[in-house]
mmCIF file of C-alpha atoms in Angstrom:
data_model
loop_
_atom_site.group_PDB
_atom_site.id
_atom_site.type_symbol
_atom_site.label_atom_id
_atom_site.label_comp_id
_atom_site.label_asym_id
_atom_site.label_seq_id
_atom_site.Cartn_x
_atom_site.Cartn_y
_atom_site.Cartn_z
ATOM 1 C CA MET A 88 124.376 87.679 87.366
ATOM 2 C CA PHE A 89 121.348 87.356 85.037
ATOM 3 C CA ILE A 90 122.789 89.858 83.028
ATOM 4 C CA ASN A 91 125.278 88.070 81.612
ATOM 5 C CA LYS A 92 123.147 85.140 80.536
ATOM 6 C CA LEU A 93 121.646 87.506 78.353
ATOM 7 C CA GLN A 94 124.075 88.785 76.609
ATOM 8 C CA SER A 95 125.896 85.356 76.563
ATOM 9 C CA THR A 96 122.758 84.333 74.506
ATOM 10 C CA HIS A 97 122.219 87.223 72.498
ATOM 11 C CA ILE A 98 125.623 86.028 70.899
ATOM 12 C CA PHE A 99 123.997 82.511 70.761
ATOM 13 C CA PHE A 100 121.658 83.878 69.004
ATOM 14 C CA ILE A 101 123.999 85.787 66.320
ATOM 15 C CA HIS A 102 126.577 82.933 65.764
ATOM 16 C CA GLN A 103 123.907 80.374 66.005
ATOM 17 C CA ALA A 104 121.348 81.820 63.079
ATOM 18 C CA PRO A 105 119.647 78.706 60.679
ATOM 19 C CA ARG A 106 121.001 78.326 57.493
ATOM 20 C CA SER A 107 117.427 77.827 55.852
ATOM 21 C CA SER A 108 114.699 78.815 55.698
ATOM 22 C CA GLN A 109 113.169 75.020 56.496
ATOM 23 C CA GLU A 110 115.326 74.984 59.213
ATOM 24 C CA ILE A 111 114.112 78.624 61.003
ATOM 25 C CA LEU A 112 110.967 76.834 60.995
ATOM 26 C CA ASN A 113 111.510 73.686 62.156
ATOM 27 C CA ASN A 114 113.593 75.619 65.080
ATOM 28 C CA THR A 115 110.812 78.127 65.982
ATOM 29 C CA ASN A 116 108.378 75.306 66.443
ATOM 30 C CA THR A 117 110.515 73.313 69.400
ATOM 31 C CA MET A 118 111.030 76.983 70.899
ATOM 32 C CA SER A 119 109.490 77.260 74.323
ATOM 33 C CA PRO A 120 108.201 80.095 76.193
ATOM 34 C CA THR A 121 111.647 80.978 78.110
ATOM 35 C CA PHE A 122 113.477 81.164 74.532
ATOM 36 C CA TYR A 123 110.992 84.172 73.490
ATOM 37 C CA PHE A 124 111.128 85.902 76.852
ATOM 38 C CA VAL A 125 114.342 85.629 76.755
ATOM 39 C CA LEU A 126 114.491 87.007 73.002
ATOM 40 C CA ALA A 127 112.440 89.606 73.824
ATOM 41 C CA LEU A 128 114.325 90.706 77.361
ATOM 42 C CA THR A 129 117.519 90.727 75.355
ATOM 43 C CA ALA A 130 116.110 92.775 72.194
ATOM 44 C CA VAL A 131 114.830 95.601 74.858
ATOM 45 C CA LEU A 132 118.056 95.379 76.886
ATOM 46 C CA ALA A 133 120.491 95.946 73.699
ATOM 47 C CA THR A 134 118.494 98.732 72.213
ATOM 48 C CA SER A 135 117.844 100.494 75.226
ATOM 49 C CA THR A 136 120.514 103.095 76.230
ATOM 50 C CA ASN A 137 118.845 102.617 79.930
ATOM 51 C CA GLY A 138 120.024 99.663 82.446
ATOM 52 C CA ALA A 139 117.947 97.726 84.623
ATOM 53 C CA VAL A 140 118.484 98.577 88.206
ATOM 54 C CA LEU A 141 119.055 94.975 89.843
ATOM 55 C CA ASP A 142 118.921 94.156 94.058
ATOM 56 C CA ILE A 143 121.261 92.153 96.498
ATOM 57 C CA ASP A 144 120.579 89.461 94.981
ATOM 58 C CA GLY A 145 121.678 90.457 91.647
ATOM 59 C CA ASP A 146 118.195 90.341 90.018
ATOM 60 C CA PHE A 147 115.901 92.701 88.238
ATOM 61 C CA MET A 148 113.892 95.216 90.334
ATOM 62 C CA PHE A 149 110.414 95.529 89.188
ATOM 63 C CA ARG A 150 106.799 96.750 90.743
ATOM 64 C CA ASP A 151 108.066 94.778 93.623
ATOM 65 C CA SER A 152 108.026 96.027 97.134
ATOM 66 C CA TYR A 153 112.504 96.527 98.411
ATOM 67 C CA TYR A 154 113.778 97.716 101.266
ATOM 68 C CA VAL A 155 115.700 100.509 100.764
ATOM 69 C CA LEU A 156 119.213 100.100 102.768
ATOM 70 C CA PRO A 157 122.752 101.354 103.080
ATOM 71 C CA VAL A 158 125.362 99.948 101.078
ATOM 72 C CA ILE A 159 127.948 100.618 104.078
ATOM 73 C CA ARG A 160 126.978 98.752 107.074
ATOM 74 C CA GLY A 161 127.526 100.596 110.525
ATOM 75 C CA GLN A 162 125.568 103.812 109.239
ATOM 76 C CA GLY A 163 122.261 103.389 109.860
ATOM 77 C CA GLY A 164 119.170 101.084 108.807
ATOM 78 C CA GLY A 165 116.611 100.987 106.111
ATOM 79 C CA LEU A 166 113.863 104.346 105.457
ATOM 80 C CA SER A 167 110.817 105.487 107.077
ATOM 81 C CA LEU A 168 108.550 107.985 107.552
ATOM 82 C CA ARG A 169 108.941 110.533 110.824
ATOM 83 C CA GLY A 170 107.817 114.136 111.549
ATOM 84 C CA ARG A 171 109.636 116.938 111.754
ATOM 85 C CA GLY A 172 110.098 120.353 114.263
ATOM 86 C CA GLY A 173 108.017 118.442 116.827
ATOM 87 C CA LYS A 174 104.885 118.022 114.628
ATOM 88 C CA PRO A 175 103.787 114.266 113.872
ATOM 89 C CA CYS A 176 102.365 115.358 110.469
ATOM 90 C CA PRO A 177 103.216 115.774 107.342
ATOM 91 C CA PHE A 178 105.965 112.998 107.168
ATOM 92 C CA ASP A 179 109.234 113.480 106.165
ATOM 93 C CA ILE A 180 111.343 110.565 104.571
ATOM 94 C CA VAL A 181 113.998 109.432 107.415
ATOM 95 C CA GLN A 182 116.850 106.769 108.410
ATOM 96 C CA GLU A 183 116.050 104.834 111.169
ATOM 97 C CA SER A 184 119.379 105.093 113.036
ATOM 98 C CA SER A 185 119.545 101.088 113.918
ATOM 99 C CA GLU A 186 121.570 99.479 110.986
ATOM 100 C CA VAL A 187 119.458 96.042 112.109
ATOM 101 C CA ASP A 188 116.667 98.113 111.326
ATOM 102 C CA GLN A 189 115.239 97.601 107.238
ATOM 103 C CA GLY A 190 112.118 100.199 107.748
ATOM 104 C CA ILE A 191 109.473 99.949 105.496
ATOM 105 C CA PRO A 192 110.051 99.265 101.931
ATOM 106 C CA VAL A 193 109.287 101.197 98.582
ATOM 107 C CA LYS A 194 107.939 100.796 95.261
ATOM 108 C CA PHE A 195 108.934 102.426 91.880
ATOM 109 C CA SER A 196 106.145 103.697 89.236
ATOM 110 C CA ASN A 197 105.966 106.154 85.878
ATOM 111 C CA TRP A 198 108.593 105.578 84.454
ATOM 112 C CA LYS A 199 108.529 106.094 80.381
ATOM 113 C CA ILE A 200 110.131 103.785 78.481
ATOM 114 C CA LYS A 201 108.072 100.397 78.368
ATOM 115 C CA VAL A 202 110.143 97.914 79.816
ATOM 116 C CA ALA A 203 108.920 96.369 83.060
ATOM 117 C CA PHE A 204 111.859 96.630 85.048
ATOM 118 C CA VAL A 205 113.242 99.169 86.925
ATOM 119 C CA PRO A 206 115.352 101.414 85.086
ATOM 120 C CA GLU A 207 118.393 103.444 85.686
ATOM 121 C CA SER A 208 118.757 106.953 84.844
ATOM 122 C CA MET A 209 114.950 107.706 84.446
ATOM 123 C CA ASN A 210 112.366 109.780 86.181
ATOM 124 C CA LEU A 211 109.934 107.727 87.868
ATOM 125 C CA ASN A 212 107.519 108.317 91.200
ATOM 126 C CA ILE A 213 108.606 106.445 94.577
ATOM 127 C CA GLN A 214 105.871 105.341 96.849
ATOM 128 C CA THR A 215 106.700 104.472 100.689
ATOM 129 C CA VAL A 216 104.605 101.540 101.191
ATOM 130 C CA VAL A 217 102.287 101.246 104.502
ATOM 131 C CA ARG A 218 98.881 99.913 104.857
ATOM 132 C CA ALA A 219 98.010 103.394 107.003
ATOM 133 C CA THR A 220 99.362 106.216 108.490
ATOM 134 C CA ILE A 221 98.511 108.688 110.962
ATOM 135 C CA CYS A 222 98.732 111.408 109.201
ATOM 136 C CA ILE A 223 95.787 109.908 106.473
ATOM 137 C CA GLN A 224 98.221 110.998 103.201
ATOM 138 C CA SER A 225 99.750 109.634 100.687
ATOM 139 C CA THR A 226 103.453 108.580 100.939
ATOM 140 C CA TYR A 227 104.856 109.077 97.551
ATOM 141 C CA TRP A 228 108.455 110.900 97.369
ATOM 142 C CA GLN A 229 108.464 114.381 96.921
ATOM 143 C CA VAL A 230 111.118 117.432 97.371
ATOM 144 C CA GLY A 231 109.286 119.576 99.858
ATOM 145 C CA GLU A 232 109.523 123.278 100.547
ATOM 146 C CA PHE A 233 112.899 124.868 101.327
ATOM 147 C CA ASP A 234 113.224 125.095 105.433
ATOM 148 C CA GLU A 235 114.426 128.307 105.841
ATOM 149 C CA GLU A 236 115.794 126.847 109.879
ATOM 150 C CA ARG A 237 117.866 124.360 108.010
ATOM 151 C CA LYS A 238 118.661 125.477 104.714
ATOM 152 C CA LYS A 239 117.958 122.540 103.726
ATOM 153 C CA TYR A 240 115.108 121.135 100.676
ATOM 154 C CA PHE A 241 113.531 117.770 102.473
ATOM 155 C CA VAL A 242 112.455 114.814 100.482
ATOM 156 C CA THR A 243 109.040 114.760 102.113
ATOM 157 C CA ALA A 244 105.768 112.102 101.293
ATOM 158 C CA GLY A 245 102.667 113.417 99.635
ATOM 159 C CA PRO A 246 100.749 113.067 96.608
ATOM 160 C CA GLN A 247 102.408 112.389 93.460
ATOM 161 C CA ASP A 248 103.169 115.772 91.623
ATOM 162 C CA SER A 249 104.328 115.651 88.136
ATOM 163 C CA GLY A 250 106.646 119.072 89.187
ATOM 164 C CA LYS A 251 108.176 117.678 92.705
ATOM 165 C CA SER A 252 107.786 113.811 93.055
ATOM 166 C CA PHE A 253 109.877 112.465 90.195
ATOM 167 C CA PHE A 254 113.532 110.793 91.579
ATOM 168 C CA GLN A 255 116.118 109.562 89.620
ATOM 169 C CA ILE A 256 118.176 106.005 90.424
ATOM 170 C CA GLN A 257 121.628 106.093 89.063
ATOM 171 C CA LYS A 258 124.329 103.986 89.583
ATOM 172 C CA SER A 259 127.267 104.662 91.954
ATOM 173 C CA GLY A 260 130.497 102.746 91.512
ATOM 174 C CA ASP A 261 129.793 98.780 91.104
ATOM 175 C CA ASP A 262 127.678 97.854 94.003
ATOM 176 C CA ALA A 263 125.995 100.798 94.993
ATOM 177 C CA TYR A 264 123.228 103.380 93.556
ATOM 178 C CA LYS A 265 122.190 106.840 94.275
ATOM 179 C CA PHE A 266 118.880 108.940 94.297
ATOM 180 C CA VAL A 267 119.285 112.235 92.477
ATOM 181 C CA VAL A 268 116.818 114.767 91.786
ATOM 182 C CA CYS A 269 116.771 116.546 88.428
ATOM 183 C CA PRO A 270 114.757 119.911 86.890
ATOM 184 C CA PRO A 271 111.927 120.942 86.843
ATOM 185 C CA ALA A 272 111.728 118.779 89.937
ATOM 186 C CA LEU A 273 113.996 121.091 91.792
ATOM 187 C CA GLU A 274 112.505 124.404 91.307
ATOM 188 C CA THR A 275 116.072 126.655 91.972
ATOM 189 C CA GLY A 276 116.426 127.698 88.510
ATOM 190 C CA CYS A 277 119.685 124.979 89.026
ATOM 191 C CA PRO A 278 119.703 122.805 85.040
ATOM 192 C CA ARG A 279 121.379 120.285 87.107
ATOM 193 C CA CYS A 280 120.612 117.286 89.110
ATOM 194 C CA ARG A 281 121.061 117.468 92.872
ATOM 195 C CA ASN A 282 122.394 114.532 95.208
ATOM 196 C CA VAL A 283 119.413 112.747 97.808
ATOM 197 C CA GLY A 284 121.862 112.625 100.989
ATOM 198 C CA ILE A 285 121.591 112.774 104.647
ATOM 199 C CA PHE A 286 121.171 115.516 106.745
ATOM 200 C CA VAL A 287 120.952 115.080 110.223
ATOM 201 C CA ASP A 288 119.236 117.393 112.294
ATOM 202 C CA GLU A 289 119.691 118.921 115.647
ATOM 203 C CA ILE A 290 118.053 116.015 117.556
ATOM 204 C CA GLY A 291 120.148 113.401 115.083
ATOM 205 C CA VAL A 292 116.944 112.465 113.393
ATOM 206 C CA ARG A 293 118.544 110.764 109.444
ATOM 207 C CA ARG A 294 116.502 112.796 107.391
ATOM 208 C CA LEU A 295 116.902 112.506 103.142
ATOM 209 C CA ALA A 296 117.743 116.064 101.749
ATOM 210 C CA LEU A 297 119.086 117.811 98.691
ATOM 211 C CA THR A 298 123.045 117.271 99.379
ATOM 212 C CA SER A 299 126.218 117.313 97.907
ATOM 213 C CA GLU A 300 126.791 113.991 99.045
ATOM 214 C CA PRO A 301 124.844 111.069 98.075
ATOM 215 C CA PHE A 302 123.270 108.571 99.888
ATOM 216 C CA LEU A 303 124.310 105.337 98.361
ATOM 217 C CA VAL A 304 122.150 102.128 98.490
ATOM 218 C CA VAL A 305 121.376 98.528 98.087
ATOM 219 C CA PHE A 306 117.473 97.338 97.714
ATOM 220 C CA LYS A 307 116.431 94.371 98.978
ATOM 221 C CA LYS A 308 113.020 92.640 98.208
ATOM 222 C CA ALA A 309 110.529 92.636 100.836
ATOM 223 C CA ASN A 310 107.754 89.748 101.315
ATOM 224 C CA VAL A 311 104.265 90.176 101.457
ATOM 225 C CA THR A 312 103.884 89.198 105.242
ATOM 226 C CA GLU A 313 106.443 91.724 105.491
ATOM 227 C CA ILE A 314 104.287 94.794 103.542
ATOM 228 C CA SER A 315 101.145 93.980 104.383
ATOM 229 C CA SER A 316 102.481 94.646 108.196
ATOM 230 C CA LYS A 317 103.606 98.087 107.589
ATOM 231 C CA THR A 318 101.112 101.117 109.399
ATOM 232 C CA MET A 319 102.555 104.735 110.911
#
C-alpha cells in the first residue's frame, strides 16, 4: 500500500542522509516535486496521532465523493435518503435493501487537523451528495431527536449544526470502518461515544441509528458522472 511505501521512504531518508553540506545542496537541486510531496506527507503522518482513512483500493481519501458500502456482502447496499412514518420529508439516512444498489455518495469535511486526507477518529461532517431534493433541505448528517415510538436516535439529514453534525470514522478490524458519535452531539449526558448501526423498522426500512452494534463499512470513490446525476 501507499502507506507502506511512505514508511519505506521515510526510513530511506534516515539511513541515506547526505554526509556534507555540498552533498545536501547537490541532492536538493535534483529532487523532484514528488519527492517533496512524499517528504511532507511522511512528516505529517509521523507527527499525527490520527491515521488516514483508506478506500477499497487502499488509497487515501480526500475531499472527493465516496459510496459507503457494507463490508459484508448480502447485507444490503449503499446509503440513501428516505422519509419516516409515511412522510416524505424530512429525510433519514437509510441503507438500500439491494446489495447491487450503491446508493448516494457522501463527502467528508470540517476536520480540525491541517491535513488534506480524511483522518480517523476525528470529528468531521458528512454530507450526502445530491443535485436537488424534494424536501429542499441540506443533506448533512446529524443526530435527530429521540424517536419515542421506536426508542432510537436516528441519523437524519439537515443543516450543519455544531452540536449534532459531528461524526467520527474509526477503524474496525483490518478491512472495515465504523461511524461513531461522541458528545456533545449526543446531548444525552452519556460520556462515551456511541456506534452508528442499522435499525430495521416496522416496514423493513434499514435506517442508520445509534445502536450497540456498529454498521461496518468500506468506502468506494464515486466518479463525476455518478455524482451529478443524483437527485432525491
